[in-house]
Amino acid sequence: MPANSPHAPFTPAWSVPLSRRRWLQVTGGLSAAAGASWLPQLAACAQQTGVRPRSCILLWMSGGPSHIDLFDLKPEHENGGEFKPIDTAAPGVQICEHLPKLAEQARRLAIIRSMSTKEGDHARATHVMRTGYLPQGPIQYPALGSLLSKELISADCELPGYVSISPFIGLAPAAFGPGFLGPQYAPLIVGSSGPGQSDAALRVQNVESHPGTDAPQVDRRLSLLQGFEADFAAARPGLMVDSHRSAYASAVRMMRSEGIKAFDLDDEPAELRDRYGRNTFGQGCLLARRLVERGVPFVEVSFSGTEGALGWDTHQQNFPTLKTLCGTLDPAWATLMDDLGQRGLLDSTLVVWMGEFGRTPSINNNAGRDHFPAAWSTVLGGGGIRGGQALGKTSADGMTVAERPVTTADLLATVVQAVGLDPTKQNMSNVGRPIRLADPAARPIEEVLA
């Protein structure tokens, strides 16, 4: 039965991401003995086509960041809070005073101030924003990273097409998985969601051989395993077996590649690492740039908190928590944009900033803001985006969208189109129903597309 058969069997276990441990444990820590260099391949591809392959970096803010304090400030209204707006490099566009470095990058950014969604629950909203669909029925919808990496990855890429850095997947694991696309499109996960991780946490674990095992021994073991698998596959053909073998082959390829060096941040100048910020999110953004540079089409960096601020879910003490979070977000995001630009990667790399929803314009009795999906903000930048603008408008009190409402489907269709794909392209789901890359009702935001 072909891998994309609508009648292929489906296992719910595939709805969870393929962790780095699972990705690599099947290999038993085999050797990365030799491999072709990634750079000449990418250079050859660009030379042949004249176009560098498209990539996307998603900066995922777990918990729902307070948009009204970051990108849609209301200094003239009591809902505005204590933060002040500052001018940016884009005429007429103001953002939070605690994002000064990002303000300098505003010509590369399009702020969407008129997001309007319906889900105010963390798990359901996370699923909707990351897949485009509600978690309902038997269909296992793929995460955006799985969808885009399937379409964008080059046959020459030695690394997985979807890398997820420090995700917090506990509330909505299916929103981080490959869904009906199968495990070959699952993310390679590095790092965990907690703050204060060392650089070693951002490396792929268990990629070296056991002591005393040389390359010929590894080859013989692989050959033996392939023989066993061939017999098994002949007796039990289907999507499950094909996907497992494909994921296994990709893992071995990565282990033997030069591309695995992308995870060694010690190669970078100390000054540049300092600019990103010596924290998990900052170093994760640097790793994202290194992966994109090596042809990985989709990388997401989750920001779930830092020392002194446990996340964006600021029901209490919203303002001191945000100030601390901005101290990490601002240098990392701004340096990422600048670094991509200096290396000639920004025109081909879309950078998306979003969480699952915004926060209430009104301030609660705990000096916090609660969940608010009715009117909030996301930001797009880099490749495929017409920067230097703020699209849409909320009311004076921030409670409603006053101009140009944008739905989740619209936003994701815009992301798909910005990386050069057709939002109406379909994949066959596990129930035999074709599913488009973006919801059929979606309308890409033409005003922000370059």
Short mmCIF file of N, CA, C and O in Angstrom, two decimals, residues 23 133 247 259:
data_model
loop_
_atom_site.label_atom_id
_atom_site.label_comp_id
_atom_site.label_asym_id
_atom_site.label_seq_id
_atom_site.Cartn_x
_atom_site.Cartn_y
_atom_site.Cartn_z
N TRP A 23 14.09 9.65 18.19
CA TRP A 23 14.69 9.80 16.87
C TRP A 23 15.99 9.01 16.76
O TRP A 23 16.33 8.44 15.73
N TYR A 133 -6.65 24.38 12.54
CA TYR A 133 -7.93 23.69 12.71
C TYR A 133 -8.19 23.39 14.19
O TYR A 133 -7.24 23.21 14.97
N ALA A 247 12.16 7.63 8.71
CA ALA A 247 12.68 8.41 9.84
C ALA A 247 14.03 7.87 10.29
O ALA A 247 14.95 8.63 10.62
N GLY A 259 26.23 18.60 8.67
CA GLY A 259 25.20 19.49 9.18
C GLY A 259 24.98 19.38 10.67
O GLY A 259 24.51 20.33 11.31
#
